[in-house]
Coordinates of C-alpha atoms in Angstrom, one line a residue:
Chain W
X27 CA 61.1 80.6 145.4
X28 CA 60.9 76.6 145.4
X29 CA 60.2 77.1 141.7
X30 CA 63.3 79.5 140.8
X31 CA 65.5 77.1 142.9
X32 CA 64.0 74.2 140.3
X33 CA 65.4 76.3 137.3
X34 CA 68.9 76.7 138.5
X35 CA 68.5 73.2 138.4
X36 CA 67.1 72.9 135.0
X37 CA 69.7 75.5 133.8
X38 CA 72.8 74.2 135.1
X39 CA 71.3 70.6 133.4
X40 CA 71.2 72.2 130.0
X41 CA 74.5 73.6 130.1
X42 CA 76.1 70.3 131.1
X43 CA 76.0 68.5 127.7
X44 CA 78.5 71.1 126.6
X45 CA 80.5 70.8 129.7
X46 CA 81.1 67.4 129.3
X47 CA 81.6 67.5 125.7
X48 CA 84.3 70.5 126.6
X49 CA 85.8 68.8 128.8
X50 CA 86.3 65.9 127.3
X51 CA 87.1 67.1 124.0
X52 CA 89.2 70.2 125.4
X53 CA 90.9 69.3 128.8
X54 CA 90.8 65.1 128.3
X55 CA 92.3 65.3 125.0
X56 CA 95.1 67.8 125.8
X57 CA 95.9 65.5 128.7
X58 CA 96.2 62.6 126.5
X59 CA 98.4 64.3 124.2
X60 CA 100.7 65.1 127.0
X61 CA 100.6 61.6 128.0
X62 CA 101.4 61.1 124.4
X63 CA 104.5 63.1 124.1
X64 CA 105.5 61.2 127.3
X65 CA 105.7 57.9 125.7
X66 CA 107.6 56.0 122.6
X67 CA 104.9 56.3 120.0
X68 CA 106.0 56.3 116.5
X69 CA 109.6 55.5 117.8
X70 CA 109.2 51.6 117.1
X71 CA 107.8 50.8 113.4
X72 CA 105.5 48.0 114.0
X73 CA 103.6 49.8 116.9
X74 CA 103.5 52.9 115.3
X75 CA 100.7 52.6 113.3
X76 CA 99.2 49.5 115.5
X77 CA 95.2 50.1 116.8
X78 CA 96.5 49.6 120.0
X79 CA 99.7 50.2 120.4
X80 CA 101.9 49.4 123.2
X81 CA 103.7 52.2 124.8
X82 CA 106.7 52.8 127.1
X83 CA 106.5 55.3 129.2
X84 CA 110.1 58.0 128.5
X85 CA 109.5 60.9 130.5
X86 CA 110.5 63.9 129.0
X87 CA 113.1 63.0 126.7
X88 CA 111.0 63.6 123.7
X89 CA 111.0 67.4 124.7
X90 CA 114.9 67.6 125.3
X91 CA 115.7 65.6 122.3
X92 CA 113.7 68.5 120.3
X93 CA 115.5 71.1 122.2
X94 CA 118.9 69.5 122.5
X95 CA 119.5 66.6 119.6
X96 CA 121.0 67.8 116.2
X97 CA 118.3 65.5 114.4
X98 CA 116.2 68.0 115.3
X99 CA 117.2 71.2 113.8
X100 CA 114.3 72.0 111.7
X101 CA 112.4 72.3 115.2
X102 CA 114.5 74.9 116.4
X103 CA 114.5 76.8 113.1
X104 CA 110.8 76.7 113.1
X105 CA 110.8 78.4 116.3
X106 CA 112.6 81.1 114.9
X107 CA 110.6 81.2 111.7
X108 CA 107.4 81.3 114.4
X109 CA 108.9 84.3 115.9
X110 CA 109.9 86.2 113.0
X111 CA 106.4 85.6 111.5
X112 CA 104.9 86.5 114.5
X113 CA 106.7 90.0 115.0
X114 CA 106.4 91.0 111.3
X115 CA 102.9 89.8 110.8
X116 CA 101.7 91.8 114.3
X117 CA 103.9 95.0 113.4
X118 CA 102.2 94.6 109.5
X119 CA 99.0 94.5 110.6
X120 CA 98.5 96.6 113.1
X121 CA 100.5 99.3 111.8
X122 CA 98.8 99.3 108.1
X123 CA 95.2 98.5 110.1
X124 CA 95.9 101.9 112.4
X125 CA 96.9 103.7 108.9
X126 CA 93.9 102.6 107.4
X127 CA 91.7 103.1 110.2
X128 CA 93.5 107.1 110.6
X129 CA 92.4 107.2 107.2
X130 CA 89.1 106.7 107.3
X131 CA 88.1 108.6 110.3
X132 CA 88.7 111.7 108.1
X133 CA 85.6 111.7 107.0
X134 CA 86.5 110.8 104.1
X135 CA 84.0 110.2 101.0
X136 CA 83.1 106.9 99.8
X137 CA 83.9 105.2 103.6
X138 CA 81.6 101.9 103.4
X139 CA 83.4 101.3 99.7
X140 CA 87.1 101.6 101.3
X141 CA 86.0 99.7 104.3
X142 CA 84.4 97.0 102.4
X143 CA 87.3 96.2 100.1
X144 CA 89.5 96.3 103.3
X145 CA 88.3 94.0 105.1
X146 CA 86.9 91.7 102.7
X147 CA 90.3 89.3 102.5
X148 CA 89.4 88.8 106.2
X149 CA 86.2 86.7 105.0
X150 CA 88.3 84.4 102.8
X151 CA 89.9 81.2 103.8
X152 CA 93.6 81.0 104.4
X153 CA 93.6 78.6 101.6
X154 CA 92.1 80.5 99.2
X155 CA 94.5 83.8 100.2
X156 CA 97.3 81.5 100.0
X157 CA 96.4 79.7 96.4
X158 CA 96.2 83.2 94.6
X159 CA 99.4 84.8 96.9
X160 CA 101.4 81.5 95.5
X161 CA 100.9 82.4 92.1
X162 CA 101.3 86.4 93.0
X163 CA 104.6 85.7 94.0
X164 CA 105.9 83.3 91.4
X165 CA 109.8 84.7 90.9
X166 CA 109.2 85.3 87.1
X167 CA 105.7 86.8 87.3
X168 CA 103.1 88.3 89.6
X169 CA 104.4 90.7 91.8
X170 CA 108.1 90.8 90.0
X171 CA 106.5 91.4 86.7
X172 CA 104.5 93.9 87.8
X173 CA 107.0 97.1 87.2
X174 CA 107.4 95.9 83.5
X175 CA 104.4 96.8 82.9
X176 CA 105.5 100.7 83.7
X177 CA 108.6 99.6 81.5
X178 CA 110.9 99.2 84.4
X179 CA 113.0 95.9 85.0
X180 CA 111.6 92.9 86.4
X181 CA 111.9 92.0 90.4
X182 CA 114.5 89.4 91.2
X183 CA 113.8 88.5 94.6
X184 CA 112.4 85.0 94.4
X185 CA 110.3 85.1 97.3
X186 CA 108.6 81.5 98.7
X187 CA 111.5 79.8 96.9
X188 CA 114.1 81.9 98.3
X189 CA 117.0 80.3 100.1
X190 CA 118.6 83.3 102.0
X191 CA 119.0 83.3 105.3
X192 CA 119.8 87.1 107.2
X193 CA 120.5 88.0 111.2
X194 CA 122.6 85.0 112.0
X195 CA 122.7 84.0 115.8
X196 CA 123.9 81.1 117.5
X197 CA 121.1 79.0 118.8
X198 CA 123.7 78.7 122.1
X199 CA 123.6 82.6 122.5
X200 CA 119.3 81.9 123.1
X201 CA 120.1 81.9 127.0
X202 CA 121.7 84.8 127.4
X203 CA 119.6 87.2 125.0
X204 CA 116.9 86.0 126.6
X205 CA 118.2 86.8 130.2
X206 CA 119.2 90.4 128.7
X207 CA 115.5 90.7 127.8
X208 CA 114.5 89.4 131.5
X209 CA 116.7 91.9 133.2
X210 CA 115.3 94.4 130.8
X211 CA 112.1 94.4 131.4
X212 CA 112.7 94.1 135.1
X213 CA 114.3 97.6 135.3
X214 CA 111.6 98.7 133.6
X215 CA 109.2 97.5 135.9
X216 CA 111.4 98.8 138.7
X217 CA 111.6 102.4 137.2
X218 CA 107.4 102.4 136.4
X219 CA 106.9 101.1 140.6
X220 CA 109.4 103.9 141.5
X221 CA 107.0 106.5 139.6
X222 CA 103.8 105.0 141.0
X223 CA 105.2 105.1 144.6
X224 CA 105.2 101.4 145.1
X225 CA 108.4 101.4 147.2
X226 CA 108.5 97.9 147.9
X227 CA 107.4 96.3 144.9
X228 CA 110.3 98.5 142.9
X229 CA 112.7 97.2 145.8
X230 CA 111.8 93.5 144.7
X231 CA 111.9 94.0 141.0
X232 CA 115.3 96.1 141.1
X233 CA 116.5 93.5 143.8
X234 CA 115.8 90.6 141.2
X235 CA 116.9 92.3 138.3
X236 CA 120.1 93.4 139.9
X237 CA 121.2 89.7 140.9
X238 CA 120.6 88.5 137.6
X239 CA 122.6 91.3 136.0
X240 CA 125.4 91.0 138.2
X241 CA 125.2 86.8 137.2
X242 CA 125.0 87.3 133.4
X243 CA 128.3 90.0 133.8
X244 CA 130.3 87.5 136.1
X245 CA 130.2 85.0 132.6
X246 CA 127.2 82.6 133.9
X247 CA 126.6 80.5 130.5
X248 CA 124.2 78.5 130.2
X249 CA 124.4 76.4 127.1
X250 CA 122.0 73.8 125.7
X251 CA 123.5 72.3 122.6
X252 CA 127.3 70.3 122.7
X253 CA 127.8 72.3 119.3
X254 CA 127.0 76.1 117.9
X255 CA 123.8 75.8 116.1
X256 CA 123.4 78.9 113.3
X257 CA 119.9 80.0 113.0
X258 CA 118.6 83.2 111.3
X259 CA 115.3 84.6 109.5
X260 CA 114.5 82.8 106.5
X261 CA 113.6 85.3 103.8
X262 CA 111.1 82.9 102.0
X263 CA 108.9 83.9 105.2
X264 CA 108.7 87.5 103.8
X265 CA 106.0 86.5 101.1
X266 CA 104.3 84.6 103.5
X267 CA 104.2 87.5 105.8
X268 CA 102.4 90.0 103.2
X269 CA 99.6 87.7 102.4
X270 CA 99.0 87.3 105.9
X271 CA 99.0 91.1 106.7
X272 CA 97.0 91.4 103.5
X273 CA 94.4 88.8 105.1
X274 CA 94.2 90.2 108.8
X275 CA 95.1 94.4 108.2
X276 CA 91.4 94.7 107.4
X277 CA 90.4 92.6 110.6
X278 CA 92.6 95.3 112.8
X279 CA 91.3 98.0 111.0
X280 CA 87.7 97.0 112.1
X281 CA 88.9 96.7 115.7
X282 CA 91.0 100.1 115.4
X283 CA 87.7 102.0 113.7
X284 CA 85.2 100.7 116.1
X285 CA 87.3 102.2 119.2
X286 CA 88.4 105.2 117.1
X287 CA 84.2 106.0 116.7
X288 CA 83.9 105.2 120.7
X289 CA 86.3 108.6 121.7
X290 CA 83.8 111.1 122.1
X291 CA 84.3 114.2 119.5
X292 CA 84.0 116.6 122.7
X293 CA 87.4 115.5 123.5
X294 CA 89.4 115.9 120.3
X295 CA 87.4 119.3 119.9
X296 CA 88.8 120.5 123.7
X297 CA 91.9 119.3 122.3
X298 CA 91.7 121.4 119.3
X299 CA 90.5 124.4 121.2
X300 CA 93.5 124.2 123.2
X301 CA 95.6 124.8 120.1
X302 CA 96.6 121.0 119.4
X303 CA 97.3 120.4 116.0
X304 CA 96.0 117.1 114.4
X305 CA 99.4 115.3 115.1
X306 CA 99.0 116.3 118.1
X307 CA 95.4 115.5 118.7
X308 CA 96.1 112.2 118.0
X309 CA 99.6 111.9 119.4
X310 CA 98.6 113.5 122.8
X311 CA 94.1 112.4 122.8
X312 CA 93.5 109.7 120.7
X313 CA 96.5 106.7 120.8
X314 CA 96.8 106.7 124.4
X315 CA 93.1 105.6 124.1
X316 CA 93.7 102.8 121.6
X317 CA 96.2 100.8 124.1
X318 CA 93.6 98.6 125.1
X319 CA 92.5 97.1 121.9
X320 CA 96.0 97.5 120.6
X321 CA 96.7 95.5 123.4
X322 CA 93.8 92.7 122.6
X323 CA 94.4 92.7 118.7
X324 CA 98.1 91.5 119.5
X325 CA 96.7 89.0 121.8
X326 CA 94.4 87.8 118.9
X327 CA 96.6 88.1 116.0
X328 CA 99.8 86.7 118.2
X329 CA 97.5 84.0 118.9
X330 CA 96.6 83.1 115.3
X331 CA 100.1 83.3 114.1
X332 CA 101.1 80.8 116.3
X333 CA 98.5 78.6 115.2
X334 CA 99.0 79.3 112.0
X335 CA 99.1 76.3 109.4
X336 CA 96.5 76.8 106.5
X337 CA 98.1 79.2 104.6
X338 CA 101.9 78.3 104.6
X339 CA 100.5 75.0 103.4
X340 CA 98.6 76.4 100.9
X341 CA 101.5 79.0 99.9
X342 CA 104.4 76.4 100.0
X343 CA 103.3 72.9 101.1
X344 CA 104.1 71.1 104.6
X345 CA 107.4 69.9 103.6
X346 CA 109.2 73.1 102.8
X347 CA 111.6 73.9 105.5
X348 CA 112.6 77.1 104.8
X349 CA 109.0 78.2 105.8
X350 CA 107.8 75.7 108.4
X351 CA 106.8 76.1 111.5
X352 CA 106.1 73.8 114.5
X353 CA 102.4 73.9 113.7
X354 CA 103.0 72.1 110.2
X355 CA 106.2 70.4 111.8
X356 CA 103.9 68.9 114.0
X357 CA 101.2 67.6 111.1
X358 CA 103.6 65.8 109.2
X359 CA 105.5 64.3 111.9
X360 CA 101.9 62.7 113.1
X361 CA 100.1 62.6 110.3
X362 CA 102.5 61.9 107.8
X363 CA 105.9 59.7 109.6
X364 CA 103.3 58.0 112.4
X365 CA 105.7 59.8 115.1
X366 CA 102.8 60.5 117.2
X367 CA 105.2 61.1 120.1
X368 CA 106.9 63.6 119.1
X369 CA 103.8 65.4 117.2
X370 CA 102.5 65.4 120.5
X371 CA 105.4 67.1 122.1
X372 CA 105.8 69.8 119.0
X373 CA 101.7 70.2 119.9
X374 CA 102.4 70.7 123.8
X375 CA 105.2 73.2 123.2
X376 CA 102.8 74.9 120.8
X377 CA 100.1 75.0 123.5
X378 CA 102.3 76.5 126.4
X379 CA 103.0 79.4 124.0
X380 CA 99.7 80.3 123.7
X381 CA 98.4 79.8 126.9
X382 CA 101.4 82.2 128.3
X383 CA 99.6 84.9 126.2
X384 CA 95.6 83.9 126.6
X385 CA 95.4 82.9 130.4
X386 CA 96.7 86.5 131.6
X387 CA 94.2 87.8 128.7
X388 CA 91.3 85.6 129.8
X389 CA 91.9 86.7 133.5
X390 CA 92.4 90.4 133.0
X391 CA 89.2 90.5 130.7
X392 CA 86.9 88.5 132.9
X393 CA 88.2 90.1 136.1
X394 CA 87.3 93.2 135.0
X395 CA 83.8 92.0 134.6
X396 CA 83.1 90.5 137.9
X397 CA 83.6 93.4 139.4
X398 CA 81.0 95.3 137.5
Chain J
X24 CA 91.4 126.5 105.2
X25 CA 94.9 124.3 106.2
X26 CA 93.3 121.2 106.7
X27 CA 92.0 121.4 103.0
X28 CA 95.5 121.2 101.7
X29 CA 96.5 117.8 103.0
X30 CA 93.3 115.8 101.9
X31 CA 95.1 114.6 98.5
X32 CA 97.0 112.8 100.5
X33 CA 94.4 110.7 102.0
X34 CA 92.7 109.9 99.0
X35 CA 96.1 109.2 97.3
X36 CA 97.0 106.7 100.3
X37 CA 93.7 105.6 100.2
X38 CA 94.1 104.8 96.7
X39 CA 97.3 102.9 97.2
X40 CA 95.6 100.6 99.8
X41 CA 93.0 99.8 97.4
X42 CA 95.3 99.0 95.1
X43 CA 97.6 96.2 97.8
X44 CA 94.2 95.2 98.2
X45 CA 92.4 94.3 94.6
X46 CA 95.5 93.6 92.6
X47 CA 95.5 89.8 93.7
X48 CA 91.9 89.7 92.8
X49 CA 92.5 91.1 89.4
X50 CA 95.0 88.7 88.9
X51 CA 92.6 85.7 89.9
X52 CA 89.8 86.3 87.5
X53 CA 91.8 87.2 84.6
X54 CA 94.2 84.1 85.2
X55 CA 91.0 81.9 85.9
X56 CA 89.4 83.4 82.4
X57 CA 92.7 82.8 80.3
X58 CA 92.9 79.8 78.0
X59 CA 95.5 77.7 79.9
X60 CA 97.5 77.7 76.6
X61 CA 97.7 81.0 76.8
X62 CA 99.1 81.7 80.7
X63 CA 102.7 82.6 80.7
X64 CA 104.5 84.1 83.7
X65 CA 105.8 87.4 81.8
X66 CA 102.3 88.1 80.7
X67 CA 100.5 87.4 83.7
X68 CA 99.0 91.3 84.0
X69 CA 97.7 91.6 80.5
X70 CA 94.0 91.0 79.9
X71 CA 93.4 87.5 78.3
X72 CA 93.2 88.0 74.7
X73 CA 90.0 86.1 74.3
X74 CA 87.5 85.2 77.6
X75 CA 87.2 81.3 78.4
X76 CA 84.8 80.0 80.1
X77 CA 86.1 76.7 79.9
X78 CA 87.9 76.5 83.1
X79 CA 85.2 77.3 85.6
X80 CA 83.0 74.2 84.0
X81 CA 86.1 71.9 84.6
X82 CA 86.5 73.4 88.2
X83 CA 82.9 73.1 89.3
X84 CA 82.9 69.4 87.5
X85 CA 85.8 68.5 89.8
X86 CA 84.8 70.5 93.0
X87 CA 81.1 70.2 93.3
X88 CA 81.2 67.6 95.3
X89 CA 83.5 69.0 97.8
X90 CA 81.1 72.0 97.8
X91 CA 78.5 70.0 98.4
X92 CA 80.4 68.5 101.5
X93 CA 81.5 72.0 102.7
X94 CA 77.4 73.1 102.3
X95 CA 76.4 70.1 104.5
X96 CA 79.2 70.2 107.0
X97 CA 79.0 74.5 107.3
X98 CA 75.0 74.4 107.5
X99 CA 74.7 71.5 109.9
X100 CA 77.4 72.1 112.6
X101 CA 76.8 75.6 112.5
X102 CA 73.0 75.3 113.3
X103 CA 73.8 72.8 116.1
X104 CA 76.3 74.8 117.8
X105 CA 74.0 78.1 117.5
X106 CA 71.7 76.2 119.2
X107 CA 73.6 74.9 122.3
X108 CA 75.5 78.5 122.2
X109 CA 72.2 80.0 122.5
X110 CA 71.2 78.0 125.7
X111 CA 74.4 78.3 127.2
X112 CA 74.6 81.8 126.9
X113 CA 70.9 82.1 128.2
X114 CA 71.9 80.0 131.2
X115 CA 75.3 81.9 131.9
X116 CA 74.2 85.6 131.6
X117 CA 70.6 85.0 133.2
X118 CA 70.8 81.8 135.3
X119 CA 74.5 82.5 136.8
X120 CA 74.8 79.5 139.0
X121 CA 77.9 79.1 141.8
X122 CA 80.8 78.3 140.2
X123 CA 79.6 80.2 136.4
X124 CA 83.1 82.3 137.0
X125 CA 85.3 79.4 137.3
X126 CA 83.2 77.5 134.5
X127 CA 82.8 80.4 131.8
X128 CA 86.9 80.9 131.4
X129 CA 87.4 77.4 130.9
X130 CA 84.9 77.1 128.1
X131 CA 86.4 79.8 126.2
X132 CA 90.1 78.6 126.7
X133 CA 88.9 75.8 124.1
X134 CA 88.7 78.5 121.5
X135 CA 91.8 79.8 121.6
X136 CA 93.8 76.9 121.8
X137 CA 96.0 75.4 118.7
X138 CA 94.0 72.5 117.6
X139 CA 97.4 70.6 116.9
X140 CA 97.2 70.3 120.9
X141 CA 94.1 67.6 120.8
X142 CA 94.8 66.4 117.1
X143 CA 95.8 62.7 118.0
X144 CA 93.5 62.2 120.6
X145 CA 90.6 63.3 118.5
X146 CA 92.2 61.6 115.3
X147 CA 92.0 57.8 117.8
X148 CA 88.1 58.7 118.8
X149 CA 87.5 59.2 115.2
X150 CA 89.1 55.9 114.2
X151 CA 88.0 54.2 117.1
X152 CA 84.2 55.1 116.6
X153 CA 84.0 54.6 113.1
X154 CA 84.0 58.4 112.8
X155 CA 86.9 58.7 111.0
X156 CA 86.3 60.1 107.0
X157 CA 83.0 60.7 107.7
X158 CA 81.0 64.2 107.4
X159 CA 79.4 63.5 111.0
X160 CA 83.1 63.3 112.3
X161 CA 84.1 66.5 111.1
X162 CA 80.4 67.9 112.2
X163 CA 80.8 66.4 115.7
X164 CA 84.7 68.4 115.8
X165 CA 83.0 71.8 114.5
X166 CA 80.2 71.5 116.5
X167 CA 82.7 70.9 119.8
X168 CA 85.1 73.3 119.4
X169 CA 82.6 76.4 118.1
X170 CA 80.5 75.7 121.4
X171 CA 83.0 78.5 123.3
X172 CA 82.4 81.3 120.8
X173 CA 79.2 80.8 120.2
X174 CA 78.5 80.6 124.0
X175 CA 80.6 83.8 124.1
X176 CA 78.4 85.9 122.1
X177 CA 75.0 84.8 123.0
X178 CA 76.3 85.5 126.7
X179 CA 77.2 88.7 125.9
X180 CA 74.2 89.4 123.9
X181 CA 72.0 88.2 126.2
X182 CA 73.7 90.6 129.1
X183 CA 72.0 93.4 127.2
X184 CA 68.8 92.4 127.8
X185 CA 67.4 93.8 131.5
X186 CA 67.1 91.3 134.3
X187 CA 63.8 93.1 134.7
X188 CA 62.3 91.8 131.8
X189 CA 62.9 88.2 133.2
X190 CA 61.6 89.0 136.6
X191 CA 58.2 89.8 135.3
X192 CA 58.2 86.7 133.4
X193 CA 58.8 85.2 136.5
X194 CA 55.9 86.7 138.5
X195 CA 53.8 85.4 135.4
X196 CA 54.9 82.1 136.2
X197 CA 57.2 80.8 133.3
X198 CA 60.0 78.9 134.5
X199 CA 63.3 78.4 132.4
X200 CA 62.1 77.0 129.2
X201 CA 59.0 79.6 129.4
X202 CA 61.5 82.9 129.8
X203 CA 63.5 81.4 127.0
X204 CA 61.0 80.7 124.4
X205 CA 59.0 84.2 125.2
X206 CA 61.2 86.7 126.4
X207 CA 64.6 85.9 125.3
X208 CA 64.8 83.9 121.9
X209 CA 62.3 86.7 120.4
X210 CA 65.2 89.1 121.2
X211 CA 68.1 87.0 119.8
X212 CA 67.5 87.2 116.1
X213 CA 70.2 89.5 115.2
X214 CA 72.2 87.6 117.9
X215 CA 71.3 84.5 115.9
X216 CA 72.1 86.4 112.7
X217 CA 75.4 87.2 113.7
X218 CA 76.7 83.6 115.3
X219 CA 75.5 82.1 112.3
X220 CA 77.5 84.2 109.7
X221 CA 80.5 84.0 111.9
X222 CA 80.3 80.1 112.4
X223 CA 79.5 79.6 108.5
X224 CA 82.2 81.4 107.7
X225 CA 84.8 80.1 110.2
X226 CA 83.7 76.2 109.2
X227 CA 83.3 77.1 105.6
X228 CA 87.1 78.0 105.8
X229 CA 88.4 75.8 108.0
X230 CA 91.1 73.3 107.0
X231 CA 93.0 71.7 109.8
X232 CA 90.2 69.6 111.3
X233 CA 89.1 69.1 107.3
X234 CA 92.6 67.6 106.1
X235 CA 93.1 65.4 109.1
X236 CA 89.8 63.8 109.5
X237 CA 88.2 63.4 105.7
X238 CA 89.1 61.1 103.3
X239 CA 88.5 62.2 99.6
X240 CA 85.3 61.4 99.0
X241 CA 83.7 63.6 102.0
X242 CA 86.7 66.2 101.8
X243 CA 85.2 69.9 102.2
X244 CA 86.5 72.3 99.4
X245 CA 89.6 73.8 101.1
X246 CA 91.3 70.3 101.2
X247 CA 90.3 70.1 97.5
X248 CA 91.4 73.6 96.6
X249 CA 95.0 73.0 98.4
X250 CA 95.3 69.6 96.5
X251 CA 94.3 71.4 93.2
X252 CA 96.8 74.3 93.6
X253 CA 99.7 71.5 95.2
X254 CA 102.0 69.7 93.1
X255 CA 104.4 70.4 90.9
X256 CA 103.6 72.2 87.4
X257 CA 100.2 73.4 88.5
X258 CA 97.5 74.8 85.5
X259 CA 97.1 78.0 87.4
X260 CA 93.3 78.6 85.6
X261 CA 92.0 76.1 87.4
X262 CA 93.2 76.6 90.8
X263 CA 92.4 80.7 90.4
X264 CA 88.9 79.4 88.8
X265 CA 88.6 76.7 92.1
X266 CA 89.6 79.7 94.5
X267 CA 86.7 81.8 93.4
X268 CA 84.4 79.4 93.4
X269 CA 85.3 78.2 96.9
X270 CA 85.7 81.8 98.2
X271 CA 81.9 83.1 96.5
X272 CA 79.8 81.9 99.2
X273 CA 81.5 83.4 102.1
X274 CA 82.2 86.5 100.1
X275 CA 78.9 86.8 99.3
X276 CA 77.5 87.0 102.8
X277 CA 80.2 89.3 103.8
X278 CA 79.2 91.7 101.0
X279 CA 75.3 91.3 101.8
X280 CA 75.5 91.2 105.2
X281 CA 78.6 93.1 106.1
X282 CA 77.2 95.0 109.0
X283 CA 76.8 91.5 111.0
X284 CA 79.9 90.2 110.0
X285 CA 81.3 92.9 111.6
X286 CA 79.7 92.4 114.5
X287 CA 80.5 89.2 115.0
X288 CA 84.5 90.0 114.4
X289 CA 84.2 92.7 117.2
X290 CA 82.8 89.9 120.0
X291 CA 85.5 87.4 119.0
X292 CA 87.4 89.5 121.4
X293 CA 86.3 88.3 124.9
X294 CA 84.8 91.8 126.3
X295 CA 82.5 92.5 123.3

């Protein structure tokens, strides 16, 4: 008994170095970044590059400026870019990955060969992928020149250098539309709780949704900017989305294929015996079982997308505003312009975005484990 | 009988997908083998008139020191983070102390954070300790931020080893290290292969730390390649040859050890 206790102590001390390192390099550094974001580091050029800069505490004014100052319009467009990029990247990677997994699940000949080809981009760096696709997307060559090989006219779209922006909206309307989405989600939760006979829960969600909806309808309007500001979806991002999907859809294919293989054949056989067509078997038996892996894949791809840096750096460089995202802006603000406080504030916004999807994910996946 | 009729459609779609995945490869290879004077956007898809090896020689001369940096970086950081991860995983699966349920998620969170959120303090730390610009500094960063994933993979791997095996060892009088060397380590060879492949690939391909913490002398291949391909009026044969050189190591690992590669990839989702 004594021996075992001593061993637990040894075990803890073996883990300790890693714990200390992570405590400093993850949590300590995050704390320090947060502190920097509350200072004026970089505002005063004399202090910006000083070895021991004298910093003044300025509260949340850096954040306020990012979201409201008309000089910081690029940051807001970066957030919009990130949003559209994430949505299309997720839809593209999940859709193509699922399609490929289903195709490979039909006991095709040469499955290993196809699998190897679909997954190989995942082993490359985003820098290699970016370099390659930058060449593929040259306006006068690459993809645009491909149709000429079949005697067709060349493509006209200018890809990465495109200046077109579609789906315009006013930044002022964002709180309103966010509110609408929240109301919709709350109503959905109400209906779900009602169906599961959770009366109290349904009542709470319903009441909150109603109050919010009424407040919206009575014309309450929060305006975060003193002026209207037009944003939209930059079409230059399309090329980057294609390259990202090219690289990552093999990964979702591998995830889906692993979970398709985990579905017992008897289950599908039973559906077929009951007279379900192949299509119905998928819709009624297979797809519902793919829910959990889809959620995991969404979270993993989602956080990759929020952090995406190298691919855009390699495809358009860090300075092109039409394809910029916050992670790039943080980099040039901090390490090119020495505006460390602004960089730190952008980094904290990114961290909050990632944390809102990762913390619940860790919570749910590890909670299940402890129960086991 | 009925299922036969649409099987051609499966192969057609697979063929189209193969084309989508391989077209860039074709373009890279033929561009890398072209004489730079003959590279024109309009003829980008045509095979080179003469196969021109020179670009690889030039790219090799420029990139060899960077490839060497990447190799030193990836090998040392992978080795260190795999060893630490194995110990951590052993502790967290077989010697669970009170509070381990809190410590583990806190460790895991470190692999999901956007590294921008620690980049400024990390940069300051490296400058203050004189590690900035050195390969050692970059290795340290990769070891520390690699700990969560290596710990996770080993922990899930060791969870499969039945506790009874360790109990038997304890009765024979083996302690923490005895059990590790005699029972756990010999069983973890394939775990090490998975972790080493995963870490090597990740570190070889990493860019953000590399571009922030190195100087031209210590640049790894990703930074050098981004520099080679960036800028205006690029001669495309060089970046393409460089991309091939930079991609080969991880590509070869993937093709030769694909099975372990996929296991690492699946382990990346927390539940394993």
